[in-house]
JSON list of C-alpha atoms in Angstrom, two decimals:
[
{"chain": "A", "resi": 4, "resn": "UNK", "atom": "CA", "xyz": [0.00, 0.00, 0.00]},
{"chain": "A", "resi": 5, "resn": "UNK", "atom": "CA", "xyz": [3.06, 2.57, 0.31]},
{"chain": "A", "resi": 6, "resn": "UNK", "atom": "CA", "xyz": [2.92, 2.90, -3.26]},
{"chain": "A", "resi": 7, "resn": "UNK", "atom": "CA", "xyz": [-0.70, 3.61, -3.33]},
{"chain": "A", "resi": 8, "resn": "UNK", "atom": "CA", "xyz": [-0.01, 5.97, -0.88]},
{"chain": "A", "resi": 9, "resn": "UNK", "atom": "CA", "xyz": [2.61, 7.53, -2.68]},
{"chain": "A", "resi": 10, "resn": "UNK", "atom": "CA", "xyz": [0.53, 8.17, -5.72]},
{"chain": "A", "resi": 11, "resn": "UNK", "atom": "CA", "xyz": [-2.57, 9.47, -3.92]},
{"chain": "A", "resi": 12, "resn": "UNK", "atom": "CA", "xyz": [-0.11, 12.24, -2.27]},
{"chain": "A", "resi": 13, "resn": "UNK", "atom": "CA", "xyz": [1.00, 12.88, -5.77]},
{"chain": "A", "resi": 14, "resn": "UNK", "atom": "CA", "xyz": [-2.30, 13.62, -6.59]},
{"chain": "A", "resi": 15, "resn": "UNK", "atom": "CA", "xyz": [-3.09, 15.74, -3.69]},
{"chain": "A", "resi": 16, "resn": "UNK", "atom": "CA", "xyz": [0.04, 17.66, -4.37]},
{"chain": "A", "resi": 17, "resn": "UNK", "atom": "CA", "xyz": [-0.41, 18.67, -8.02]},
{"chain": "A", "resi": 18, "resn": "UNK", "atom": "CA", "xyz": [-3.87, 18.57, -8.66]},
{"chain": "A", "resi": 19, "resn": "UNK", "atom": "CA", "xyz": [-5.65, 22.20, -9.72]},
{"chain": "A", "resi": 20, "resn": "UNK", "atom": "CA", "xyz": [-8.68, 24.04, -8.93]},
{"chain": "A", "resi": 21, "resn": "UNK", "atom": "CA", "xyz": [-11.56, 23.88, -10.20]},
{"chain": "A", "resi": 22, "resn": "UNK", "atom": "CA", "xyz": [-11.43, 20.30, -9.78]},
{"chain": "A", "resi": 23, "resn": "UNK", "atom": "CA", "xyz": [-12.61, 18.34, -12.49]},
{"chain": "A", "resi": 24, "resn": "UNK", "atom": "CA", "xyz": [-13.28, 14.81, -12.84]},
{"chain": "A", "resi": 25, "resn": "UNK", "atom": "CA", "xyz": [-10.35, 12.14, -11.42]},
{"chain": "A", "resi": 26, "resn": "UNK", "atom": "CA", "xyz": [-9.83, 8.98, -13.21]},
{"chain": "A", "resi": 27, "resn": "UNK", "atom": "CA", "xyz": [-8.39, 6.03, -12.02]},
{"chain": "A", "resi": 28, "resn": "UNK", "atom": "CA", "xyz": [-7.65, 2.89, -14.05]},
{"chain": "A", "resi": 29, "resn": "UNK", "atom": "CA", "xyz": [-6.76, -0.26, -13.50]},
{"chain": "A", "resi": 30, "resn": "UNK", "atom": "CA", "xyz": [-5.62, -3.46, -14.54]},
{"chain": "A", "resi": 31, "resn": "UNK", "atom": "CA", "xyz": [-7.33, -6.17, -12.72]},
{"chain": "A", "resi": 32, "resn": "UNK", "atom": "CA", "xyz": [-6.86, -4.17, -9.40]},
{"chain": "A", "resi": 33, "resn": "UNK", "atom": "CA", "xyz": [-10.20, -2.55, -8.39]},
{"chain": "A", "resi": 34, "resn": "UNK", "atom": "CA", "xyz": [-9.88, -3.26, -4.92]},
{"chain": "A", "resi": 35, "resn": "UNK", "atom": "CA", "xyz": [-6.60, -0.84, -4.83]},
{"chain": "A", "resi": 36, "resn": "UNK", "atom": "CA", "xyz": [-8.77, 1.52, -7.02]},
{"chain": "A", "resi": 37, "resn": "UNK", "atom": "CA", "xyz": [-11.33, 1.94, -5.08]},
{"chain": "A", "resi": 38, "resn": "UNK", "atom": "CA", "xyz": [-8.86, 2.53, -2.32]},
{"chain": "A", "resi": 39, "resn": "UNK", "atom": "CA", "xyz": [-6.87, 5.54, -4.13]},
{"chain": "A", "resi": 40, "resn": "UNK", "atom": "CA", "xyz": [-10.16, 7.25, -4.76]},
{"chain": "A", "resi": 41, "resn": "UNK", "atom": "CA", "xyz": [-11.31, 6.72, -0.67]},
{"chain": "A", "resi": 42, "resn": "UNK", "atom": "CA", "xyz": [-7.99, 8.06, -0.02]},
{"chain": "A", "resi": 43, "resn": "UNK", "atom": "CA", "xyz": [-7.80, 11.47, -2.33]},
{"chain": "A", "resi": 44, "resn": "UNK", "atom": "CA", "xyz": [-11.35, 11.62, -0.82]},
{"chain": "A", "resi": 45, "resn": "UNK", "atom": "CA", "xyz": [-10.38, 11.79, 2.81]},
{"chain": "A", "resi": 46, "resn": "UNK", "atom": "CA", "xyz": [-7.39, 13.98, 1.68]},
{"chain": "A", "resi": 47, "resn": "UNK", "atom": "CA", "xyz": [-9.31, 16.25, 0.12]},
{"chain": "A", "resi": 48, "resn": "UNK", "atom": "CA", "xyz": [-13.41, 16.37, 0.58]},
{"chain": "A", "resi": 49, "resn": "UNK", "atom": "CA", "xyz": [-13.78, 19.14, -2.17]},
{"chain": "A", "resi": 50, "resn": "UNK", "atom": "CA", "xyz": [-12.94, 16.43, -5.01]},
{"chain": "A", "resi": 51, "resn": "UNK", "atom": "CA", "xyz": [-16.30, 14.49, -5.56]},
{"chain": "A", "resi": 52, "resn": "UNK", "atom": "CA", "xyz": [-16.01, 13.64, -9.27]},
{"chain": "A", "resi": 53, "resn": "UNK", "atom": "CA", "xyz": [-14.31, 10.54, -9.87]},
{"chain": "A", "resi": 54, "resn": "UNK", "atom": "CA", "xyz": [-14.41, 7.19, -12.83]},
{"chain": "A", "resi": 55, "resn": "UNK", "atom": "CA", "xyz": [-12.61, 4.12, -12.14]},
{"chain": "A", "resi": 56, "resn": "UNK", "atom": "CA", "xyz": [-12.28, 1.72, -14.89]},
{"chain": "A", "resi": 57, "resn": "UNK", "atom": "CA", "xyz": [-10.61, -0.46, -16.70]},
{"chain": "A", "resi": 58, "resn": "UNK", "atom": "CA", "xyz": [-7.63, 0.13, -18.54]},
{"chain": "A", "resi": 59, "resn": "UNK", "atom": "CA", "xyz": [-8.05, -1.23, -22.76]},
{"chain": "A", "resi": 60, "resn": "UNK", "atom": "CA", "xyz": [-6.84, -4.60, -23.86]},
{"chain": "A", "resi": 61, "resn": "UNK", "atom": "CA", "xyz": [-3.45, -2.73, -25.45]},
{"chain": "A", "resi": 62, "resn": "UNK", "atom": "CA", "xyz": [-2.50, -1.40, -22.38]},
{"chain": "A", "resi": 63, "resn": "UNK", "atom": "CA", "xyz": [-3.46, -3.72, -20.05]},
{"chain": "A", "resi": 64, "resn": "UNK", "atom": "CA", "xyz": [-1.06, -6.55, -22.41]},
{"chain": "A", "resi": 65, "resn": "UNK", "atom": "CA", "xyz": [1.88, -4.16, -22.20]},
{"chain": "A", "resi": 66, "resn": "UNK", "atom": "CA", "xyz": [1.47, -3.14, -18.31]},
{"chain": "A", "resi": 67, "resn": "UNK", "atom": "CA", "xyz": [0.40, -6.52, -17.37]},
{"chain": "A", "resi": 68, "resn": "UNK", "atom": "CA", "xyz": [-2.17, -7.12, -13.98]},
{"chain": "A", "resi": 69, "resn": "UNK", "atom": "CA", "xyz": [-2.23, -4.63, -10.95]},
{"chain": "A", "resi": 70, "resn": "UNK", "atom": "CA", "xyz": [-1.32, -1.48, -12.54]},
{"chain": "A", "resi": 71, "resn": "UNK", "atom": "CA", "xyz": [-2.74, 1.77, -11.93]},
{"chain": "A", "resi": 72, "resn": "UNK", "atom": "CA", "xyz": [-3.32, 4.68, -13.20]},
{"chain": "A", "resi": 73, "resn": "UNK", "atom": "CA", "xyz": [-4.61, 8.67, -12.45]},
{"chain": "A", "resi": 74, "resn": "UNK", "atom": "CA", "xyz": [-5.49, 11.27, -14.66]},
{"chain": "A", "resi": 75, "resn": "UNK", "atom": "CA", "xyz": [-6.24, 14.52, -13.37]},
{"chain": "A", "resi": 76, "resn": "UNK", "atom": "CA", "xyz": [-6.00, 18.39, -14.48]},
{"chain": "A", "resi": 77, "resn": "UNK", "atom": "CA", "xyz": [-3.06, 19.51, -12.35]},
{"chain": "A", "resi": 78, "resn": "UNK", "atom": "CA", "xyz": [-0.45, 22.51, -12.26]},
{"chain": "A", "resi": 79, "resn": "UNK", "atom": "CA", "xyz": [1.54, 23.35, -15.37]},
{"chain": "A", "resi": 80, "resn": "UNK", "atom": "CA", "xyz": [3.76, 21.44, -16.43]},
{"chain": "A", "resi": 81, "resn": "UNK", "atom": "CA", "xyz": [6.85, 23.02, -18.61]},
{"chain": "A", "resi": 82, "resn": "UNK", "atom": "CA", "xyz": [9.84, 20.62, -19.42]},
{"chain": "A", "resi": 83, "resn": "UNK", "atom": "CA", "xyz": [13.11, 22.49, -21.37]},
{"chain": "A", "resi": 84, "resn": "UNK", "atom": "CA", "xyz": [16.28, 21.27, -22.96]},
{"chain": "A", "resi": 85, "resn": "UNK", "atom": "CA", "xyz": [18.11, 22.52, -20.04]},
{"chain": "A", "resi": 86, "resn": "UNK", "atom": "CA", "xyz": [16.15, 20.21, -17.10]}
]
């Protein structure tokens, strides 16, 4: 679960107001879904929108079983030659 963990904090950390809709997907792993979204819930009450699902059959046979992921509007991001 520190992993989990680790990528609800990320979430907490960089997502934006307004808050628009969170979604978590997952390969095989709802039960750790469900527990990312109870967790950015308790961490922050103001996000209500959320849709878990499943990831597609082209991802899910490159990832393999029990991966996650979140998508989320969060701060800008800027990356340049120099980083």
């Amino acid at each position: 679960k520190a992993s989990l963990d680790e990528l609800v904090d990320t979430v907490i950390s960089r997502i934006s107001k307004p808050y628009g809709m969170v979604v978590i997907e997952h390969a095989d792993c709802l039960r750790d879904a469900n527990y990312i979204k109870e967790q950015i819930q308790a961490k922050n009450p103001e996000i209500k929108d959320f849709n878990i699902s499943s990831v597609g059959p082209i991802i899910g046979a490159t990832t393999g079983p029990d991966t996650i992921a979140v998508d989320f509007y969060g701060e800008k991001v800027t990356i340049s030659s120099g980083e």
